[in-house]
Short mmCIF file of C-alpha atoms in Angstrom, two decimals:
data_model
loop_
_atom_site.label_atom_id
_atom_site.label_comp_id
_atom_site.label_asym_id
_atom_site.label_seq_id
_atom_site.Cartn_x
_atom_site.Cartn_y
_atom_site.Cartn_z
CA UNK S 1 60.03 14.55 16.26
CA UNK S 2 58.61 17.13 13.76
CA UNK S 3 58.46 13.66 10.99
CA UNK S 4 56.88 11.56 13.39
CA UNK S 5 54.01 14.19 13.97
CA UNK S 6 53.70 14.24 10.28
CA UNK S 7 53.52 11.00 9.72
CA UNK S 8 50.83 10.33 12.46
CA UNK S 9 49.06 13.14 11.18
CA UNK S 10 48.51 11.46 8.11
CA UNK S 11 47.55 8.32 9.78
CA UNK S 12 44.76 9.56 11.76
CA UNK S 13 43.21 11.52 8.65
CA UNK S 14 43.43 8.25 6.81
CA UNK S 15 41.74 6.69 9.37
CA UNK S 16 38.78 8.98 9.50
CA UNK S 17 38.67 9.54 5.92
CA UNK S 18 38.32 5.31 5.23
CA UNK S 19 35.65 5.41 8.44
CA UNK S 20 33.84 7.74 6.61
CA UNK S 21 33.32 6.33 3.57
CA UNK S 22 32.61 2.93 5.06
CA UNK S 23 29.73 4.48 7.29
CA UNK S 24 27.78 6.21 3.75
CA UNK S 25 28.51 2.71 1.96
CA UNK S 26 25.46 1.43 3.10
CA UNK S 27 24.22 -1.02 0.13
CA UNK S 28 20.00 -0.60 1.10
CA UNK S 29 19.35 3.10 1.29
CA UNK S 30 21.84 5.15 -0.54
CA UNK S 31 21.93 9.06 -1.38
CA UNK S 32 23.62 10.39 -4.42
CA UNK S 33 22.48 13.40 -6.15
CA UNK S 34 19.42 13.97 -3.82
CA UNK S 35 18.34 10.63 -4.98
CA UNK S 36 17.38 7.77 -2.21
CA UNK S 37 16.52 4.30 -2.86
CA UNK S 38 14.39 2.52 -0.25
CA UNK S 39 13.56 -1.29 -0.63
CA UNK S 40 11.78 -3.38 0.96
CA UNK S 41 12.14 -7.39 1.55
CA UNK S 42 9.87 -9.07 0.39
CA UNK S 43 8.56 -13.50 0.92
CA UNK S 44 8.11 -13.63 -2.69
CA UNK S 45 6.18 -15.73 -4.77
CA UNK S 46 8.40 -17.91 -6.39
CA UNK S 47 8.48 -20.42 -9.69
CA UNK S 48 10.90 -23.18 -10.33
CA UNK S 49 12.31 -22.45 -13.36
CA UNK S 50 11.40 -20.35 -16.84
CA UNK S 51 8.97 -23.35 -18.11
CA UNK S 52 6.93 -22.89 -14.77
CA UNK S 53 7.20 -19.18 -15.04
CA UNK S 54 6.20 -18.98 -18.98
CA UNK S 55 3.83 -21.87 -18.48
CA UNK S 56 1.85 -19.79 -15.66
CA UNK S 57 1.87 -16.55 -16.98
CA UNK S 58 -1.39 -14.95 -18.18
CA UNK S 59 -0.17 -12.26 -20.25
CA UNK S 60 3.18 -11.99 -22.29
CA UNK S 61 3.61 -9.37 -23.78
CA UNK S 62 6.30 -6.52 -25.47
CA UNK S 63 5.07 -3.18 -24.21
CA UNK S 64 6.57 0.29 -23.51
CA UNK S 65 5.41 2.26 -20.56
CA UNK S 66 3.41 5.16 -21.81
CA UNK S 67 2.40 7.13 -18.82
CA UNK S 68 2.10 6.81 -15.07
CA UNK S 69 -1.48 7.06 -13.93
CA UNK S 70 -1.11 6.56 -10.29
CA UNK S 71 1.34 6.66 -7.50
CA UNK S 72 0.20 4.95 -4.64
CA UNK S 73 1.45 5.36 -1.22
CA UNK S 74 -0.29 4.32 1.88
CA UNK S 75 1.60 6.00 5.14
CA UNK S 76 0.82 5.81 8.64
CA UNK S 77 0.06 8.69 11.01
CA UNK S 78 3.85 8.92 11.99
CA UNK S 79 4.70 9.26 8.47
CA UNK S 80 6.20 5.42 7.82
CA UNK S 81 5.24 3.46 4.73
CA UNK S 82 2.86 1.07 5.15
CA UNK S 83 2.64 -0.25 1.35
CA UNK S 84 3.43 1.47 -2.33
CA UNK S 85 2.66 0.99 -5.69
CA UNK S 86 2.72 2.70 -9.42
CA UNK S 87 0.07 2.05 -11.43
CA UNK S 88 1.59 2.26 -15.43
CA UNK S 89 -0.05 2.49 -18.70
CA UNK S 90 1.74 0.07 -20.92
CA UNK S 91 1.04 0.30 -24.60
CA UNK S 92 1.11 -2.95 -26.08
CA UNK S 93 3.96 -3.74 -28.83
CA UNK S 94 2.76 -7.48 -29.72
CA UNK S 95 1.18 -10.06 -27.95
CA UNK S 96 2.85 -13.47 -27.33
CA UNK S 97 0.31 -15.08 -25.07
CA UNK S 98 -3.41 -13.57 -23.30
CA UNK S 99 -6.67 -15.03 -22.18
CA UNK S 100 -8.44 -11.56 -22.77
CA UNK S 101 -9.10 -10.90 -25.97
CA UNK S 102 -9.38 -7.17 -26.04
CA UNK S 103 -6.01 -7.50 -25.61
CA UNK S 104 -4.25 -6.92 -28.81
CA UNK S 105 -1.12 -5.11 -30.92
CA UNK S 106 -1.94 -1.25 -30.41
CA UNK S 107 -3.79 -2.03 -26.85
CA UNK S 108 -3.41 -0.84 -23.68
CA UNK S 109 -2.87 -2.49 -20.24
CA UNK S 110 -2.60 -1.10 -16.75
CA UNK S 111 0.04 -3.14 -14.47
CA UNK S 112 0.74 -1.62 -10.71
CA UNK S 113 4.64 -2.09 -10.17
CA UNK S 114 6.10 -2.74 -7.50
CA UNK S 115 7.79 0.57 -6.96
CA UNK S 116 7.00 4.30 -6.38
CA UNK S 117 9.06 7.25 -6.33
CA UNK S 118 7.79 10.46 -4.11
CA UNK S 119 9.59 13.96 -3.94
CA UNK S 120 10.68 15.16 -0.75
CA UNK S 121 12.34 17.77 0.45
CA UNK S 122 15.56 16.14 -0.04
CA UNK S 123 14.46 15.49 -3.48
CA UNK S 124 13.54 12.28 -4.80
CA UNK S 125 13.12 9.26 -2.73
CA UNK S 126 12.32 5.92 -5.12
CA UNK S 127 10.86 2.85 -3.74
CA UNK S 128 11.42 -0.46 -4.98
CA UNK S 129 10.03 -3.64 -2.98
CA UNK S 130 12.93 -6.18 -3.64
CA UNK S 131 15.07 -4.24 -5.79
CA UNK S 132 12.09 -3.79 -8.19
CA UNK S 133 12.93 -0.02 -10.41
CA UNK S 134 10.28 0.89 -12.32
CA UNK S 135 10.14 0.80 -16.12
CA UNK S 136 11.75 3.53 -18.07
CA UNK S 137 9.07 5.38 -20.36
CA UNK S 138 9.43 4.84 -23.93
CA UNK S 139 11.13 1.85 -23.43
CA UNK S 140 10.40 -1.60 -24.33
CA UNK S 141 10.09 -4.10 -22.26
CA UNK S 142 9.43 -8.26 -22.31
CA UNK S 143 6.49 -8.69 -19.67
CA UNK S 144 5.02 -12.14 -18.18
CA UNK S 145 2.24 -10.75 -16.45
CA UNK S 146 -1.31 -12.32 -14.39
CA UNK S 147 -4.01 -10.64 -13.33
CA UNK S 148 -4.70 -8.97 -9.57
CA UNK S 149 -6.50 -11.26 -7.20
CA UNK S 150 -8.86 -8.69 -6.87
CA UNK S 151 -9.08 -6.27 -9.62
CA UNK S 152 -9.38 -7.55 -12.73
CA UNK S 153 -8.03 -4.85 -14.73
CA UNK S 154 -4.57 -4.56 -13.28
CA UNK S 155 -1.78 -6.90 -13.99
CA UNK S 156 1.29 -7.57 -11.36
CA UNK S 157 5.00 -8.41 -12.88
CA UNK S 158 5.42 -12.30 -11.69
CA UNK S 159 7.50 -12.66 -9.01
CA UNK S 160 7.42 -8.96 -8.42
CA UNK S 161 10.63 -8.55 -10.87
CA UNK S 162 10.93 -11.21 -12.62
CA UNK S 163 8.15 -10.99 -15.06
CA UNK S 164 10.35 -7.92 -16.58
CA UNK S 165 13.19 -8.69 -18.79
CA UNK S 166 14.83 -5.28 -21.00
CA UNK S 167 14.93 -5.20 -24.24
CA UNK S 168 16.31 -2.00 -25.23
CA UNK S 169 20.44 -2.58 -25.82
CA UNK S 170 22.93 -2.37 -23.92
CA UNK S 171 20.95 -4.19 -21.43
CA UNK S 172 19.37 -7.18 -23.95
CA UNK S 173 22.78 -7.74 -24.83
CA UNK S 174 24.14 -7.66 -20.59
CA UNK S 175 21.43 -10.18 -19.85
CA UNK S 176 23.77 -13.00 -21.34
CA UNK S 177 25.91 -12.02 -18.83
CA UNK S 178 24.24 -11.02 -16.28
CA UNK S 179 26.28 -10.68 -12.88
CA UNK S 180 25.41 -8.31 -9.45
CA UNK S 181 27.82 -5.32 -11.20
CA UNK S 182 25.14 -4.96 -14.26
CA UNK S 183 21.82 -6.00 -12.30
CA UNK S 184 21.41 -2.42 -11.45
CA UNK S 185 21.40 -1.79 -15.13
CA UNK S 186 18.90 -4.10 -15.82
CA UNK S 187 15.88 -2.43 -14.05
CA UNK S 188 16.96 -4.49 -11.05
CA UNK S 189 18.34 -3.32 -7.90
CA UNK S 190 19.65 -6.39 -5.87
CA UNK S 191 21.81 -9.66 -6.42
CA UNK S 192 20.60 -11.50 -8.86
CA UNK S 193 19.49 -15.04 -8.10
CA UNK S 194 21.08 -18.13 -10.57
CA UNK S 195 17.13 -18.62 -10.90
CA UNK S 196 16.85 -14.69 -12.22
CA UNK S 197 19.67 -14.75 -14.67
CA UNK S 198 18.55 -18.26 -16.27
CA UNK S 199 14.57 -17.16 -16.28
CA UNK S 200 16.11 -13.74 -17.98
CA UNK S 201 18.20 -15.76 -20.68
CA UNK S 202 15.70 -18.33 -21.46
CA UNK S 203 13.05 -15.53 -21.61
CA UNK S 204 14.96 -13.92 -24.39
CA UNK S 205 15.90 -16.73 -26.25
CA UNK S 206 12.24 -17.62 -26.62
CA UNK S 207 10.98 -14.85 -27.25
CA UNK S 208 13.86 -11.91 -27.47
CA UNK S 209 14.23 -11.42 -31.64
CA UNK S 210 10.28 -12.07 -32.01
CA UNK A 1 77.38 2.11 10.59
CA UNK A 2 76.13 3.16 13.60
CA UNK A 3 72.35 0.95 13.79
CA UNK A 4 69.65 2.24 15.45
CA UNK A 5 69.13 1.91 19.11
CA UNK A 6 65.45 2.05 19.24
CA UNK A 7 63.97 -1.45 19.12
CA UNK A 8 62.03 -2.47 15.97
CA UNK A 9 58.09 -1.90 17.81
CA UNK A 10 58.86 1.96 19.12
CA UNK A 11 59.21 3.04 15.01
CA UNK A 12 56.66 5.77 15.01
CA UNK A 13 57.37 5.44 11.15
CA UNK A 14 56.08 1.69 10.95
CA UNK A 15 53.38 2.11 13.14
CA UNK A 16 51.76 5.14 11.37
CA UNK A 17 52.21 2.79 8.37
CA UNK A 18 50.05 0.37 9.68
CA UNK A 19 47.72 1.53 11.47
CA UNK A 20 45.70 2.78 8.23
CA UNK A 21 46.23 -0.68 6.70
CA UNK A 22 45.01 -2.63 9.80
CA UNK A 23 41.79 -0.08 10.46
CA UNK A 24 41.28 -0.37 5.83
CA UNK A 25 41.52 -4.32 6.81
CA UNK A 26 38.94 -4.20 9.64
CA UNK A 27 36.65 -2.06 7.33
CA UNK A 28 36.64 -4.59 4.66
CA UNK A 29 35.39 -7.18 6.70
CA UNK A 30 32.43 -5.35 8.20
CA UNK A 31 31.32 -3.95 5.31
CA UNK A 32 31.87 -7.29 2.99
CA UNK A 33 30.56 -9.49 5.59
CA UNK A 34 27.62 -11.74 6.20
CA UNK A 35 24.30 -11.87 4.73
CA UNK A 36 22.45 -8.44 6.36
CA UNK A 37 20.47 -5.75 5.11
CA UNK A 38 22.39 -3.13 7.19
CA UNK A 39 20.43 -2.62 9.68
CA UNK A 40 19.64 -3.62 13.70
CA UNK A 41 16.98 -2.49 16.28
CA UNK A 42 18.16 -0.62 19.34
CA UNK A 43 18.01 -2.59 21.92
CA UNK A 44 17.79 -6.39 20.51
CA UNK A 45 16.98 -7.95 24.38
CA UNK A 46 13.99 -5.16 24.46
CA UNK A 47 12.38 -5.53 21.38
CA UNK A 48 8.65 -3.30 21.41
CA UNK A 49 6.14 -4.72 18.81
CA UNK A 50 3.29 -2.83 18.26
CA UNK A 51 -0.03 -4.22 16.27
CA UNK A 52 -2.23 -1.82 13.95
CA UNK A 53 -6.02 -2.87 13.91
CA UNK A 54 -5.60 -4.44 10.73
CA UNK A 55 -3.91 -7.49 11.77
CA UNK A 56 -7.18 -8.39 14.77
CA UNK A 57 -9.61 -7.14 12.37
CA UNK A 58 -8.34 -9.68 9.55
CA UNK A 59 -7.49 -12.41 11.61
CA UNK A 60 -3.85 -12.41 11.86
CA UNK A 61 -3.01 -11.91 15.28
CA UNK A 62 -1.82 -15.05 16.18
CA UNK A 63 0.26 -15.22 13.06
CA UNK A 64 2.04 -12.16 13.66
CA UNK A 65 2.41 -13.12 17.60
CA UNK A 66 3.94 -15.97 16.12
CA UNK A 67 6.54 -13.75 14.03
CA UNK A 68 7.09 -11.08 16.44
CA UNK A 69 8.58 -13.66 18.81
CA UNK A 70 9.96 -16.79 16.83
CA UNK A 71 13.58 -14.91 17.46
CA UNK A 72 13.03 -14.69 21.42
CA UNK A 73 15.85 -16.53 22.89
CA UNK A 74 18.37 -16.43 20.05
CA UNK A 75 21.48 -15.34 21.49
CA UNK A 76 23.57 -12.47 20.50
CA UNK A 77 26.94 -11.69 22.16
CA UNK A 78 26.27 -11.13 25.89
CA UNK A 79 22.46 -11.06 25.12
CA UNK A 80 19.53 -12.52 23.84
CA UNK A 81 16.74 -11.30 21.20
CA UNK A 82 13.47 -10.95 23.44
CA UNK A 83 10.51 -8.88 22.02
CA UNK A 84 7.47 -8.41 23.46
CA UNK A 85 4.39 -6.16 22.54
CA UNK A 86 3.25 -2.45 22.99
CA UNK A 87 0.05 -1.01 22.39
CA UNK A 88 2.62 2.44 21.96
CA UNK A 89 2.97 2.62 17.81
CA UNK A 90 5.76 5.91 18.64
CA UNK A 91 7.87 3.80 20.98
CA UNK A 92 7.47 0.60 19.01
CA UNK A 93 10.34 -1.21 16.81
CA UNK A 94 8.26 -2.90 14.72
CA UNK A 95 5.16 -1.97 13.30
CA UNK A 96 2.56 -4.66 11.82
CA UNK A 97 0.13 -3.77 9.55
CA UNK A 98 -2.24 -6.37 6.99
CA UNK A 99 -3.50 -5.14 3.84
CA UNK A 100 -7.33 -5.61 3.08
CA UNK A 101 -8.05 -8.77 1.38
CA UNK A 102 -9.64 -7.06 -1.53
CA UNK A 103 -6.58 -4.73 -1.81
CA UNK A 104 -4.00 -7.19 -3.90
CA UNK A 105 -0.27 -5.88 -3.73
CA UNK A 106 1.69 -8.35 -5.48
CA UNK A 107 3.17 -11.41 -6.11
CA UNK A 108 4.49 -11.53 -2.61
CA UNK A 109 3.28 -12.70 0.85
CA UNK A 110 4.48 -10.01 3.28
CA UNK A 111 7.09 -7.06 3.34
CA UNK A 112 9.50 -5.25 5.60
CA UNK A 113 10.28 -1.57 5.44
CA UNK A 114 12.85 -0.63 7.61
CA UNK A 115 14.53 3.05 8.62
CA UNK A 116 18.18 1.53 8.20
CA UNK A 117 21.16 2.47 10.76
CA UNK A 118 21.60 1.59 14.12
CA UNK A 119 18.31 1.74 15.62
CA UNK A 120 16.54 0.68 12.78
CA UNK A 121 12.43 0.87 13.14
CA UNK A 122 10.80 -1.13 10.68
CA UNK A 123 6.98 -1.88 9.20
CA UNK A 124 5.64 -5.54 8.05
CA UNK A 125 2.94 -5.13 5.97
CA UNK A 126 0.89 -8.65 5.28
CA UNK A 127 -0.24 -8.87 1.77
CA UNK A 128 -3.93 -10.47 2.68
CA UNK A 129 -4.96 -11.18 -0.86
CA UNK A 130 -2.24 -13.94 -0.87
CA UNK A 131 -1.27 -14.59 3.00
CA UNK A 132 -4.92 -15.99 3.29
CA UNK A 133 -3.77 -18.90 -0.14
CA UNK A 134 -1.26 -19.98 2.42
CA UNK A 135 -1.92 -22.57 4.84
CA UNK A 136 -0.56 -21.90 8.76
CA UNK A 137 2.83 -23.49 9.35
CA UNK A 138 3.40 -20.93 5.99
CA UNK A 139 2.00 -17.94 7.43
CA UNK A 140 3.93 -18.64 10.48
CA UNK A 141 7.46 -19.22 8.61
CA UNK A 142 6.52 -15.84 6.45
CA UNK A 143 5.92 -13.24 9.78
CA UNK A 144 8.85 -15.04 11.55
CA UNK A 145 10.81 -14.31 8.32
CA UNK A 146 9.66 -10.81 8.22
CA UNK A 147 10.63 -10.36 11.99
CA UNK A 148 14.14 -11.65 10.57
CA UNK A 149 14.30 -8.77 8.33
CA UNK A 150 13.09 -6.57 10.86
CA UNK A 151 16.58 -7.65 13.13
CA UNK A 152 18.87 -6.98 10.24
CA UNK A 153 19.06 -10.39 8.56
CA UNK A 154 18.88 -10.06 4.41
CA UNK A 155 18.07 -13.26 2.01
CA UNK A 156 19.37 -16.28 2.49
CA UNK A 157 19.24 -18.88 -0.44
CA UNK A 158 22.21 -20.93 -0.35
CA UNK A 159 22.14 -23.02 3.11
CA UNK A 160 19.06 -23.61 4.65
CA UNK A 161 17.46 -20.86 6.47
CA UNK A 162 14.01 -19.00 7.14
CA UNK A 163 15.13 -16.17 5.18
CA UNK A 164 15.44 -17.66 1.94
CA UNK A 165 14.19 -15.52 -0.28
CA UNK A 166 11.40 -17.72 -2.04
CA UNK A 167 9.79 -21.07 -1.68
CA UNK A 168 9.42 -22.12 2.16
CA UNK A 169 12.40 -23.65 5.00
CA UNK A 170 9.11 -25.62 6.28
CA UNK A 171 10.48 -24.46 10.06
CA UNK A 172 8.60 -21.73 11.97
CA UNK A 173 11.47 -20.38 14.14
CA UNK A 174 15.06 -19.73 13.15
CA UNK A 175 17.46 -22.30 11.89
CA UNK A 176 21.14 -22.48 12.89
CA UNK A 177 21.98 -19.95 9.85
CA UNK A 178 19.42 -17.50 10.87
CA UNK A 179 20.67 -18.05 14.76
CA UNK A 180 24.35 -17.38 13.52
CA UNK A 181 23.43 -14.12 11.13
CA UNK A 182 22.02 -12.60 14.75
CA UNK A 183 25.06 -13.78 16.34
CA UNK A 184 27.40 -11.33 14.16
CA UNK A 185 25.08 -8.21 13.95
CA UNK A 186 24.31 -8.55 18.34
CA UNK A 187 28.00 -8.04 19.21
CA UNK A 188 26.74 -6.14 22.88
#
C-alpha cells in the first residue's frame, strides 16, 4: 500500500512537471532572462530566387551598424502595437552595387529594420516582424538594400530579412549549413525557407571573400 | 511459486508507469503539431472586429471587410468561425489599423501582432505604401491571410494555402489546408 502511494506520487508530479514545461514552450513569445521576443507575421514581399533578389537590389553593400538613431513604436490608446521600426546608422565597409553616388567606402547610410526592442518593466521586450533580430553593433554585415517608397533617405532590408546575410564567423561559416537549430544564430528568428538558405549561400559565394 | 492473484490491469505499479509516458506522448503531439503560431481567439463562433479610422479614411474598408470575414463558416469541432464587427476597440479581437501612404514600413504588405495564449487579441496593420501597388483580388487574399494569422494559423509554404508566406494562392477565402489548420486548433 505504502509503495503504491509512492509510486503514484511520483506519477502525478511527473505529470505536472512535463505539463508545465509544455505550457512555457511556446515557440512565438518566449521569456528567458527578462528577455521577450514578440513577432509579427508578416505577407512579405517575395523574389524568386538570388538572381532576382541581387538583380533588384539598389544597394549592396558590407556595412557594420554604428549606432541606433531611432526606435520607433507606434501604440494604440490601449497600449497594443500598431507598427515598429529601428532606424540604424550603418557605416559603409565597401560598396558592391548603388545608384547614389554619395554613396561610397567610409559613407554612411540610414536603413529602418524591421525590429525594435523597448524596456519594460519586465525588462526587455524585442520585436522582430517575421523573425527579423536586429543587427549586432560592430558587426559586419552583407546588405541588399532599396530605397523607402517614400523617404528617400532610408533603405529597407529586401524581403524584410533576407537582404541580411552575417558575415562575422561562426555564423558565415553556419550559413553553408544552414538548418532551423542555427537560424536563430544567424540574426534570424524563424524556420528558414529552402528559398532563404539558397539566397544566403549564393549571396556569399558571390560576394562573401570580396 | 505462488503467482499473483491480482489480474495484470489492477498493477498500481504498471499503471503509475504509464501514465507519465502516455500524458509525455500526448504532449509531444500538441506541441510538435501542425502549422500554428500558438495562438486562438476566445470565442472562434463570436469573433468582434473592430476598425480604426485609418482603414475608411484610406480606403480600405471593403478590403479589410473582406479579411475580417473570409473565415466565416469554416468549421471547427462542434462550431464554426463567424466574426462580425464592433465599433468597441476594448472588447474587440481583432484590431485593424492602415499605415499612411507616405509612411513606408517595409518590404511587406500587411502584419499581425497578436497577444499569444488562449484568448489571443491581435492587431493587422496594412502597410499602405505597398497595399495600394497591389491590385484587389491581392489585397483581398493579403487581409484574409492576416485574419488567418489572427485565428492561430502560422505560414504555410508547402501545399497550397492562403497563408503561404510569400507570393500569392490567387484565392480570396481559405483553401482546404487553411480550413483543416482551423479544424485542429477549434477542438470546442
Amino acid at each position: 500500500m505504502k509503495r503504491r502511494n509512492i509510486f503514484l506520487a511520483i506519477s502525478l508530479i511527473t505529470i505536472i512537471a512535463i505539463s508545465s514545461i509544455g505550457l512555457l514552450n511556446n515557440k512565438d513569445e518566449k521569456a528567458h532572462d527578462r528577455v521577450k521576443y514578440i513577432n509579427s507575421s508578416a505577407k512579405i514581399i517575395s523574389y524568386s530566387d538570388f538572381n532576382n533578389f541581387d538583380t533588384t537590389a539598389e544597394l549592396i553593400i558590407k556595412g557594420a551598424k554604428d549606432r541606433v538613431i531611432e526606435t520607433i513604436l507606434d501604440k494604440d490608446s490601449m497600449g497594443d502595437v500598431i507598427s515598429y521600426g529601428t532606424k540604424s546608422a550603418i557605416k559603409v565597409n565597401k560598396v558592391f552595387k548603388t545608384n547614389n553616388e554619395n554613396i561610397t567606402e567610409g559613407s554612411e547610410v540610414v536603413i529602418q529594420e524591421n525590429g525594435a526592442t523597448e524596456k519594460t518593466e519586465d525588462g526587455i521586450a524585442i520585436y522582430g516582424v517575421e523573425g527579423y533580430q536586429m543587427m549586432n553593433e560592430n558587426e559586419e554585415y552583407l546588405l541588399f538594400l532599396d530605397k523607402s517608397l517614400t523617404d528617400p533617405n532610408i533603405y529597407f532590408v529586401k524581403g524584410v530579412y533576407y537582404g541580411k546575410v552575417p558575415l562575422e564567423e561562426p555564423n558565415k561559416s553556419k550559413i553553408q549549413n544552414i538548418n532551423e537549430a542555427n537560424s536563430f544564430d544567424l540574426q534570424y528568428k524563424g524556420e528558414p525557407t529552402d528559398k532563404l538558405k539558397q539566397i544566403f549561400k549564393d549571396a556569399l559565394n558571390k560576394y562573401g571573400d570580396k | 511459486m505462488q503467482l499473483s492473484k491480482k489480474p495484470f490491469y489492477k498493477s498500481w505499479k504498471l499503471l503509475s508507469l504509464l501514465l507519465p509516458l502516455l500524458s509525455t506522448t500526448l504532449l509531444i503531439s500538441q506541441v510538435d503539431a501542425y502549422h500554428l503560431n500558438g495562438s486562438r481567439v476566445d470565442r472562434p463562433n463570436q469573433i468582434k472586429y473592430w476598425f480604426d479610422s485609418s482603414i475608411s479614411q484610406i480606403g480600405y474598408t471593403s478590403a479589410a471587410t473582406h479579411g475580417s470575414t473570409a473565415w466565416n463558416g469554416v468549421p471547427g469541432v462542434n462550431l464554426k468561425i463567424n466574426a462580425t464587427a464592433t465599433t468597441s476597440a476594448s472588447s474587440a479581437d481583432v484590431k485593424w489599423y492602415a499605415a499612411s501612404a507616405n509612411n513606408d514600413l517595409g518590404q511587406f504588405y500587411a502584419h499581425c501582432e497578436w497577444s499569444g495564449g488562449l484568448a489571443s487579441r491581435s492587431v493587422i496593420s496594412i502597410n499602405t505604401a505597398r497595399f495600394k501597388n497591389i491590385d484587389t483580388d491581392q489585397q483581398k487574399e493579403t487581409t484574409a491571410h492576416e485574419m488567418g494569422h489572427a485565428l492561430g494559423l502560422d505560414h504555410e509554404d508547402d501545399v497550397p494555402a492562403i497563408m503561404v508566406s510569400s507570393g500569392w494562392e490567387n484565392s480570396v477565402y481559405p483553401v482546404q489546408d487553411d480550413k483543416d489548420g482551423i479544424y485542429h486548433i477549434y477542438i470546442d
